[in-house]
GROMACS .gro file of C-alpha atoms in nm:
model
  424
    1MET     CA    1  12.719   9.394   4.543
    2THR     CA    2  12.587   9.339   4.876
    3PHE     CA    3  12.566   9.708   5.037
    4PRO     CA    4  12.448  10.029   4.870
    5VAL     CA    5  12.786  10.119   4.763
    6ALA     CA    6  12.899  10.107   4.385
    7PRO     CA    7  13.159   9.855   4.312
    8GLU     CA    8  13.350  10.125   4.114
    9PHE     CA    9  13.315  10.458   4.054
   10THR     CA   10  13.575  10.480   3.801
   11ASN     CA   11  13.793  10.176   3.801
   12TRP     CA   12  13.912   9.930   4.103
   13ARG     CA   13  14.273   9.992   4.007
   14SER     CA   14  14.306  10.361   3.974
   15GLU     CA   15  14.049  10.391   4.302
   16GLN     CA   16  14.341  10.170   4.466
   17GLN     CA   17  14.638  10.387   4.392
   18ALA     CA   18  14.440  10.682   4.481
   19TRP     CA   19  14.517  10.625   4.848
   20ARG     CA   20  14.878  10.596   4.778
   21THR     CA   21  14.922  10.921   4.516
   22SER     CA   22  14.623  11.174   4.625
   23CYS     CA   23  14.298  11.117   4.853
   24ALA     CA   24  14.094  10.813   4.833
   25LEU     CA   25  13.687  10.842   4.953
   26LEU     CA   26  13.559  10.546   5.076
   27ASP     CA   27  13.200  10.491   5.243
   28GLN     CA   28  13.161  10.288   5.517
   29SER     CA   29  12.859  10.340   5.638
   30HIS     CA   30  12.682  10.015   5.528
   31HIS     CA   31  12.904   9.705   5.584
   32MET     CA   32  12.975   9.709   5.963
   33THR     CA   33  12.746   9.651   6.258
   34ASP     CA   34  12.744   9.912   6.529
   35LEU     CA   35  12.657   9.775   6.912
   36TYR     CA   36  12.615  10.089   7.145
   37LEU     CA   37  12.700   9.978   7.515
   38GLY     CA   38  12.604  10.249   7.789
   39GLY     CA   39  12.581  10.264   8.150
   40LYS     CA   40  12.820  10.229   8.460
   41ASP     CA   41  12.913   9.858   8.379
   42ALA     CA   42  12.964   9.932   8.003
   43LEU     CA   43  13.388   9.970   8.083
   44ARG     CA   44  13.389   9.655   8.309
   45LEU     CA   45  13.200   9.437   8.050
   46LEU     CA   46  13.468   9.528   7.788
   47SER     CA   47  13.757   9.499   8.009
   48ASP     CA   48  13.644   9.152   8.147
   49PHE     CA   49  13.590   9.006   7.784
   50GLY     CA   50  13.895   9.236   7.618
   51VAL     CA   51  14.255   9.174   7.600
   52ASN     CA   52  14.325   9.490   7.574
   53THR     CA   53  14.429   9.730   7.861
   54PHE     CA   54  14.208  10.018   7.944
   55ALA     CA   55  14.417  10.234   8.127
   56ASN     CA   56  14.380  10.574   8.046
   57PHE     CA   57  14.090  10.485   7.803
   58THR     CA   58  13.916  10.798   7.794
   59PRO     CA   59  13.629  10.944   7.568
   60GLY     CA   60  13.790  11.071   7.255
   61LYS     CA   61  13.997  10.768   7.194
   62ALA     CA   62  13.936  10.442   7.032
   63LYS     CA   63  14.129  10.111   6.983
   64GLN     CA   64  14.123   9.771   6.831
   65TYR     CA   65  13.914   9.552   7.082
   66VAL     CA   66  13.995   9.176   7.086
   67ALA     CA   67  13.829   8.887   7.236
   68VAL     CA   68  13.929   8.526   7.314
   69ASN     CA   69  13.757   8.225   7.465
   70SER     CA   70  13.889   8.042   7.764
   71ASP     CA   71  14.164   7.840   7.572
   72GLY     CA   72  14.314   8.156   7.464
   73TYR     CA   73  14.182   8.167   7.097
   74PHE     CA   74  14.054   8.450   6.911
   75ILE     CA   75  13.693   8.505   6.865
   76GLY     CA   76  13.676   8.825   6.688
   77ASP     CA   77  13.782   9.184   6.675
   78ALA     CA   78  13.639   9.545   6.644
   79ILE     CA   79  13.687   9.905   6.661
   80LEU     CA   80  13.596  10.015   7.004
   81PHE     CA   81  13.493  10.380   7.016
   82HIS     CA   82  13.471  10.585   7.358
   83LEU     CA   83  13.226  10.819   7.257
   84ASP     CA   84  13.149  10.960   7.618
   85ASP     CA   85  13.150  10.911   7.979
   86ASP     CA   86  12.984  10.529   8.012
   87LEU     CA   87  12.913  10.531   7.625
   88PHE     CA   88  13.084  10.304   7.366
   89ASP     CA   89  13.031  10.190   7.043
   90ILE     CA   90  13.177   9.876   6.885
   91VAL     CA   91  13.216   9.876   6.505
   92GLY     CA   92  13.242   9.546   6.295
   93HIS     CA   93  13.189   9.193   6.208
   94PRO     CA   94  12.915   9.065   6.412
   95THR     CA   95  13.156   8.774   6.550
   96VAL     CA   96  13.261   8.998   6.843
   97LEU     CA   97  12.968   9.222   6.887
   98ASN     CA   98  12.741   8.888   6.933
   99TRP     CA   99  12.961   8.771   7.199
  100LEU     CA  100  12.977   9.119   7.412
  101GLN     CA  101  12.588   9.121   7.397
  102TYR     CA  102  12.573   8.775   7.499
  103ASN     CA  103  12.763   8.849   7.797
  104ALA     CA  104  12.583   9.171   7.865
  105GLU     CA  105  12.267   8.990   7.882
  106THR     CA  106  12.360   8.672   8.057
  107GLY     CA  107  12.611   8.829   8.321
  108ASP     CA  108  12.547   9.083   8.605
  109TYR     CA  109  12.609   9.413   8.450
  110ASP     CA  110  12.438   9.735   8.466
  111VAL     CA  111  12.437   9.828   8.091
  112THR     CA  112  12.237   9.927   7.803
  113ILE     CA  113  12.269   9.799   7.470
  114GLU     CA  114  12.152   9.962   7.130
  115ARG     CA  115  12.224   9.766   6.796
  116ASP     CA  116  12.237   9.890   6.426
  117GLU     CA  117  12.269   9.608   6.205
  118ASN     CA  118  12.497   9.631   5.877
  119SER     CA  119  12.285   9.733   5.561
  120TYR     CA  120  12.247   9.352   5.464
  121ASP     CA  121  12.092   9.240   5.803
  122ARG     CA  122  11.915   9.553   5.893
  123PRO     CA  123  11.532   9.479   5.871
  124SER     CA  124  11.460   9.854   5.737
  125GLY     CA  125  11.552  10.174   5.705
  126PRO     CA  126  11.910  10.341   5.676
  127PRO     CA  127  12.198  10.311   5.908
  128LYS     CA  128  12.223  10.521   6.244
  129THR     CA  129  12.539  10.674   6.136
  130TYR     CA  130  12.727  10.783   5.856
  131ARG     CA  131  13.105  10.662   5.820
  132TYR     CA  132  13.358  10.827   5.567
  133GLU     CA  133  13.734  10.728   5.531
  134LEU     CA  134  13.943  10.971   5.364
  135GLN     CA  135  14.315  10.859   5.307
  136GLY     CA  136  14.579  10.941   5.136
  137PRO     CA  137  14.881  11.202   5.137
  138THR     CA  138  14.604  11.498   5.018
  139ALA     CA  139  14.364  11.414   5.309
  140LYS     CA  140  14.523  11.650   5.555
  141PRO     CA  141  14.504  11.964   5.327
  142LEU     CA  142  14.154  11.856   5.212
  143VAL     CA  143  14.042  11.818   5.586
  144GLU     CA  144  14.197  12.175   5.635
  145LYS     CA  145  14.004  12.279   5.334
  146LEU     CA  146  13.681  12.156   5.504
  147ILE     CA  147  13.727  12.287   5.846
  148ASN     CA  148  13.867  12.611   5.720
  149ALA     CA  149  14.135  12.569   5.992
  150PRO     CA  150  14.497  12.362   6.037
  151LEU     CA  151  14.468  12.042   6.120
  152PRO     CA  152  14.490  11.993   6.508
  153ASP     CA  153  14.754  11.747   6.634
  154VAL     CA  154  14.537  11.436   6.715
  155LYS     CA  155  14.728  11.106   6.745
  156PHE     CA  156  14.638  10.783   6.584
  157PHE     CA  157  14.316  10.607   6.686
  158ASN     CA  158  14.213  10.958   6.887
  159MET     CA  159  13.930  11.152   6.784
  160THR     CA  160  13.847  11.526   6.724
  161GLU     CA  161  13.537  11.712   6.637
  162PHE     CA  162  13.495  11.932   6.305
  163THR     CA  163  13.237  12.119   6.168
  164ILE     CA  164  13.159  12.067   5.809
  165ALA     CA  165  12.855  12.157   5.614
  166GLY     CA  166  12.727  12.305   5.925
  167HIS     CA  167  12.693  12.002   6.101
  168ARG     CA  168  12.925  11.861   6.374
  169VAL     CA  169  13.098  11.561   6.253
  170ARG     CA  170  13.291  11.363   6.493
  171ALA     CA  171  13.672  11.239   6.354
  172LEU     CA  172  13.883  10.938   6.412
  173ARG     CA  173  14.275  10.953   6.316
  174HIS     CA  174  14.307  10.622   6.129
  175GLY     CA  175  14.465  10.511   5.782
  176MET     CA  176  14.337  10.177   5.683
  177ALA     CA  177  14.602  10.143   5.431
  178GLY     CA  178  14.889  10.296   5.634
  179GLN     CA  179  14.827  10.657   5.458
  180PRO     CA  180  14.752  10.993   5.636
  181GLY     CA  181  14.347  10.999   5.697
  182PHE     CA  182  14.034  11.063   5.903
  183GLU     CA  183  13.724  10.830   5.941
  184LEU     CA  184  13.465  11.085   5.951
  185PHE     CA  185  13.092  10.973   6.112
  186GLY     CA  186  12.814  11.159   6.252
  187PRO     CA  187  12.406  11.134   6.244
  188TRP     CA  188  12.289  10.959   5.920
  189SER     CA  189  12.112  11.263   5.842
  190ASP     CA  190  12.385  11.512   5.824
  191GLY     CA  191  12.574  11.248   5.575
  192GLU     CA  192  12.462  11.382   5.231
  193ASP     CA  193  12.536  11.721   5.324
  194VAL     CA  194  12.874  11.608   5.464
  195LEU     CA  195  12.961  11.395   5.123
  196ALA     CA  196  12.875  11.674   4.917
  197ALA     CA  197  13.116  11.908   5.114
  198ILE     CA  198  13.400  11.659   5.081
  199VAL     CA  199  13.374  11.583   4.698
  200ASP     CA  200  13.332  11.957   4.624
  201ALA     CA  201  13.660  12.010   4.846
  202GLY     CA  202  13.838  11.717   4.717
  203ARG     CA  203  13.839  11.854   4.331
  204GLU     CA  204  14.147  12.059   4.421
  205PHE     CA  205  14.332  11.765   4.620
  206GLY     CA  206  14.258  11.489   4.320
  207LEU     CA  207  13.998  11.322   4.537
  208VAL     CA  208  13.873  10.981   4.398
  209ARG     CA  209  13.570  10.837   4.531
  210ALA     CA  210  13.666  10.468   4.603
  211GLY     CA  211  13.380  10.174   4.561
  212ALA     CA  212  13.336   9.853   4.723
  213LYS     CA  213  13.582   9.660   4.521
  214ALA     CA  214  13.870   9.881   4.584
  215TYR     CA  215  13.794   9.939   4.953
  216SER     CA  216  13.798   9.562   5.012
  217THR     CA  217  14.155   9.514   4.937
  218ALA     CA  218  14.281   9.807   5.138
  219ASN     CA  219  14.377   9.537   5.435
  220LEU     CA  220  14.575   9.369   5.235
  221GLU     CA  221  14.819   9.669   5.223
  222SER     CA  222  14.791   9.757   5.598
  223GLY     CA  223  14.779   9.387   5.691
  224TRP     CA  224  14.462   9.360   5.900
  225ILE     CA  225  14.301   9.027   5.868
  226PRO     CA  226  13.929   9.065   5.843
  227THR     CA  227  13.787   8.749   5.916
  228ALA     CA  228  13.919   8.432   6.097
  229VAL     CA  229  13.728   8.146   6.226
  230PRO     CA  230  13.560   8.234   6.595
  231ALA     CA  231  13.678   8.001   6.829
  232ILE     CA  232  13.339   7.919   6.995
  233PHE     CA  233  13.242   7.578   6.881
  234GLY     CA  234  13.376   7.364   7.240
  235PRO     CA  235  13.127   7.244   7.488
  236GLU     CA  236  13.179   7.564   7.697
  237MET     CA  237  13.035   7.777   7.455
  238ARG     CA  238  12.713   7.560   7.425
  239GLY     CA  239  12.484   7.844   7.586
  240TYR     CA  240  12.630   8.132   7.362
  241ARG     CA  241  12.571   7.901   7.041
  242GLU     CA  242  12.212   7.838   7.183
  243TRP     CA  243  12.201   8.199   7.240
  244LEU     CA  244  12.295   8.267   6.872
  245GLY     CA  245  12.022   8.029   6.775
  246ALA     CA  246  12.038   8.024   6.357
  247THR     CA  247  12.222   8.299   6.270
  248SER     CA  248  12.444   8.225   6.033
  249LEU     CA  249  12.824   8.326   6.089
  250GLY     CA  250  12.952   8.313   5.768
  251SER     CA  251  13.046   8.047   5.494
  252LEU     CA  252  13.358   7.845   5.528
  253GLY     CA  253  13.617   7.793   5.225
  254GLY     CA  254  13.949   7.740   5.112
  255SER     CA  255  14.161   7.392   5.060
  256MET     CA  256  14.183   7.375   5.481
  257ASP     CA  257  14.025   7.052   5.516
  258SER     CA  258  14.038   6.955   5.869
  259GLY     CA  259  13.787   6.723   6.062
  260GLU     CA  260  13.873   6.905   6.374
  261ILE     CA  261  13.774   7.285   6.389
  262THR     CA  262  14.024   7.368   6.647
  263ASP     CA  263  14.271   7.340   6.340
  264TYR     CA  264  14.112   7.617   6.228
  265TYR     CA  265  14.153   7.814   6.521
  266VAL     CA  266  14.388   8.104   6.564
  267THR     CA  267  14.542   8.288   6.870
  268PRO     CA  268  14.552   8.684   6.911
  269TYR     CA  269  14.975   8.609   6.853
  270ASP     CA  270  14.914   8.415   6.553
  271ILE     CA  271  14.727   8.723   6.375
  272GLY     CA  272  14.944   9.036   6.469
  273TYR     CA  273  14.760   9.129   6.801
  274GLY     CA  274  15.043   9.004   7.049
  275ARG     CA  275  15.129   9.411   7.133
  276THR     CA  276  14.768   9.458   7.199
  277VAL     CA  277  14.744   9.173   7.482
  278LYS     CA  278  14.793   9.351   7.829
  279PHE     CA  279  14.830   9.133   8.132
  280ASP     CA  280  14.722   9.437   8.370
  281HIS     CA  281  14.402   9.341   8.419
  282ASP     CA  282  14.168   9.008   8.475
  283PHE     CA  283  14.012   8.933   8.147
  284HIS     CA  284  13.820   8.604   7.991
  285GLY     CA  285  14.124   8.360   7.845
  286ARG     CA  286  14.390   8.547   8.048
  287GLU     CA  287  14.537   8.260   8.213
  288ALA     CA  288  14.566   8.062   7.873
  289LEU     CA  289  14.676   8.349   7.704
  290GLU     CA  290  14.980   8.390   7.961
  291ARG     CA  291  15.088   8.034   7.855
  292ILE     CA  292  15.030   8.093   7.505
  293ALA     CA  293  15.274   8.420   7.533
  294GLN     CA  294  15.570   8.264   7.655
  295ASP     CA  295  15.633   8.096   7.299
  296PRO     CA  296  15.403   8.180   7.051
  297ALA     CA  297  15.351   7.922   6.756
  298ARG     CA  298  15.250   8.106   6.484
  299THR     CA  299  15.305   8.470   6.349
  300LYS     CA  300  15.130   8.691   6.056
  301VAL     CA  301  15.296   8.705   5.756
  302THR     CA  302  15.206   8.838   5.381
  303LEU     CA  303  15.261   8.589   5.098
  304VAL     CA  304  15.363   8.720   4.770
  305TRP     CA  305  15.194   8.478   4.520
  306ASN     CA  306  15.446   8.368   4.234
  307PRO     CA  307  15.328   8.519   3.938
  308GLU     CA  308  15.386   8.241   3.699
  309ASP     CA  309  15.191   8.007   3.908
  310VAL     CA  310  14.917   8.282   3.940
  311ALA     CA  311  14.922   8.327   3.530
  312ALA     CA  312  14.952   7.946   3.488
  313ALA     CA  313  14.609   7.924   3.723
  314VAL     CA  314  14.426   8.210   3.531
  315ARG     CA  315  14.526   8.046   3.188
  316SER     CA  316  14.374   7.707   3.292
  317LEU     CA  317  14.067   7.910   3.241
  318TYR     CA  318  14.141   7.888   2.863
  319GLU     CA  319  14.264   7.556   2.807
  320PRO     CA  320  14.139   7.222   2.789
  321GLY     CA  321  14.045   7.018   3.075
  322THR     CA  322  13.953   7.097   3.445
  323PRO     CA  323  14.090   7.469   3.543
  324ALA     CA  324  14.208   7.620   3.885
  325LYS     CA  325  14.004   7.760   4.082
  326TYR     CA  326  13.856   8.106   3.959
  327LEU     CA  327  14.096   8.377   4.089
  328GLU     CA  328  13.874   8.706   4.090
  329PRO     CA  329  14.034   9.013   4.079
  330PRO     CA  330  14.104   9.254   4.308
  331LYS     CA  331  13.958   9.025   4.591
  332ALA     CA  332  13.994   8.641   4.550
  333ARG     CA  333  13.821   8.499   4.863
  334TYR     CA  334  13.497   8.297   4.770
  335ALA     CA  335  13.385   8.232   5.170
  336PHE     CA  336  13.342   8.461   5.443
  337PHE     CA  337  13.594   8.260   5.620
  338GLN     CA  338  13.866   8.162   5.368
  339VAL     CA  339  14.114   7.908   5.499
  340ASP     CA  340  14.354   7.756   5.265
  341LYS     CA  341  14.662   7.532   5.341
  342VAL     CA  342  15.026   7.693   5.329
  343LEU     CA  343  15.288   7.419   5.288
  344ARG     CA  344  15.657   7.409   5.301
  345ASP     CA  345  15.799   7.079   5.154
  346GLY     CA  346  15.472   6.912   5.133
  347GLU     CA  347  15.407   6.957   5.512
  348PRO     CA  348  15.151   7.205   5.665
  349VAL     CA  349  15.302   7.502   5.859
  350GLY     CA  350  15.029   7.780   5.838
  351LEU     CA  351  14.693   7.905   5.714
  352SER     CA  352  14.609   8.175   5.432
  353LEU     CA  353  14.312   8.392   5.539
  354ASP     CA  354  14.260   8.663   5.275
  355LEU     CA  355  14.401   8.707   4.929
  356GLY     CA  356  14.411   8.939   4.661
  357TYR     CA  357  14.554   9.182   4.386
  358ILE     CA  358  14.736   9.499   4.507
  359VAL     CA  359  14.766   9.757   4.217
  360ASN     CA  360  15.041   9.950   4.407
  361GLU     CA  361  15.271   9.664   4.419
  362GLN     CA  362  15.148   9.484   4.105
  363ASP     CA  363  15.148   9.154   4.290
  364PHE     CA  364  14.891   8.894   4.423
  365VAL     CA  365  14.924   8.838   4.798
  366SER     CA  366  14.765   8.682   5.080
  367LEU     CA  367  14.749   8.739   5.469
  368ALA     CA  368  14.838   8.421   5.623
  369THR     CA  369  14.964   8.291   5.972
  370VAL     CA  370  15.253   8.048   5.976
  371ASP     CA  371  15.495   7.859   6.190
  372THR     CA  372  15.773   8.071   6.357
  373ALA     CA  373  16.019   7.829   6.196
  374VAL     CA  374  15.920   7.972   5.828
  375ALA     CA  375  15.849   8.342   5.921
  376GLU     CA  376  16.139   8.455   5.778
  377PRO     CA  377  16.081   8.706   5.497
  378GLY     CA  378  16.234   8.526   5.186
  379THR     CA  379  16.141   8.176   5.275
  380GLU     CA  380  15.955   8.014   5.013
  381VAL     CA  381  15.595   7.785   5.090
  382THR     CA  382  15.324   7.699   4.886
  383VAL     CA  383  14.942   7.791   4.896
  384LEU     CA  384  14.744   7.507   4.812
  385TRP     CA  385  14.448   7.690   4.637
  386GLY     CA  386  14.130   7.521   4.527
  387GLU     CA  387  13.928   7.224   4.705
  388ALA     CA  388  13.971   6.859   4.679
  389PRO     CA  389  13.699   6.763   4.632
  390ASN     CA  390  13.501   7.038   4.508
  391SER     CA  391  13.243   7.168   4.799
  392ALA     CA  392  12.876   7.246   4.695
  393LYS     CA  393  12.913   7.615   4.800
  394PRO     CA  394  12.717   7.818   4.550
  395ALA     CA  395  13.040   8.024   4.508
  396VAL     CA  396  13.215   7.706   4.398
  397GLU     CA  397  13.253   7.569   4.047
  398ARG     CA  398  13.410   7.261   3.926
  399HIS     CA  399  13.772   7.319   3.961
  400ARG     CA  400  14.116   7.098   4.038
  401GLN     CA  401  14.330   7.210   4.316
  402VAL     CA  402  14.660   7.372   4.232
  403ALA     CA  403  14.992   7.430   4.443
  404ILE     CA  404  15.086   7.801   4.412
  405ARG     CA  405  15.455   7.909   4.523
  406ALA     CA  406  15.443   8.201   4.763
  407THR     CA  407  15.748   8.408   4.929
  408VAL     CA  408  15.702   8.509   5.283
  409ALA     CA  409  15.756   8.919   5.346
  410PRO     CA  410  15.638   9.127   5.635
  411ALA     CA  411  15.264   9.232   5.730
  412PRO     CA  412  15.201   9.500   5.658
  413TYR     CA  413  15.379   9.440   5.316
  414VAL     CA  414  15.388   9.810   5.200
  415ARG     CA  415  15.709   9.983   5.362
  416GLU     CA  416  15.523  10.327   5.413
  417VAL     CA  417  15.259  10.132   5.613
  418ARG     CA  418  15.527   9.934   5.828
  419ASP     CA  419  15.678  10.251   5.865
  420SER     CA  420  15.371  10.463   5.975
  421TYR     CA  421  15.196  10.195   6.198
  422ARG     CA  422  15.570  10.207   6.405
  423LYS     CA  423  15.527  10.575   6.482
  424SER     CA  424  15.179  10.582   6.606
   0.00000   0.00000   0.00000
């Protein structure tokens, strides 16, 4: 695996089930980058480049931070923690963090910057911070046993503090798969003690450690699209790209084969962030988003792949001739930016952006953005799986492209997830 977290502690199927039936423990310490912003202009920087509202955004709160380019197209998203007065931590894939750091360094901002790369890109040493996610129906009593007290009333995406194993622990009320849970974090040096305490207390509550394979699929239930092609390739972004240098943004794969990079772009409305956009402040891309908001062209959905077509694609591995592209469970994406065509009656109607198998629903699904005209649940579409011609990426074997029928469903797909997010 890419990061020093076990692929499986038991098996990924049982580990997926744990966040529905008991409590799953997921180690998030290694796969995301942290960008710490401090100083009197830190909030102004975030507000200038974030579509979010920052009204009443006080220490102890967090939010899904979203940034766009001047045309309103999505650059990236991350979790923004307001840790203290004039101190923030933005945690996520480097895409939006790079954009913020560039503007902090080139703009007129009085800010301090500290960056902690993910464990793949970090030159040496451990992370600055450990992060452990507890989620599932028994997470609440487990945490109460850990802190030896009733759980405080903490709203979704708000923070509190616990004492665990004698250490101060920050806790974000969160639930990656829509189940009750907390993200616990603190200094790396405290991490082993805190982890041992969690594992010990968890025996009573059916705690299951979930490895990297299971963790990678949690977003398919919650409906979060982890990577979309960043809209940074226009002439107005040349200075930013030069600042990035030769840094790799990640591989591009899938059946989408347009020669225009803008055809890969999405807006916040396309991928479920319409409610996040607030026009209560000036921000980069606001004017364009105001136009887009009047009539969004696409919306986020879950596509439930036809089991017969999925089975036929897998069966082709064992039949004569060129097989379909390998569908690896539980997460079948083979590129950092996975972009597959969605068709209706042979015409393109959207993009499939992440895919995999959900044990809890026994379904193979993908998260997609589709034209609003075909977004009604129950609509039949087709996902084009595989490449024609095959690319030279190391993860791409000789294969033939296949059409897989799919049915439009809501995102989040799981009813419990949708209901819990509406209450939050």
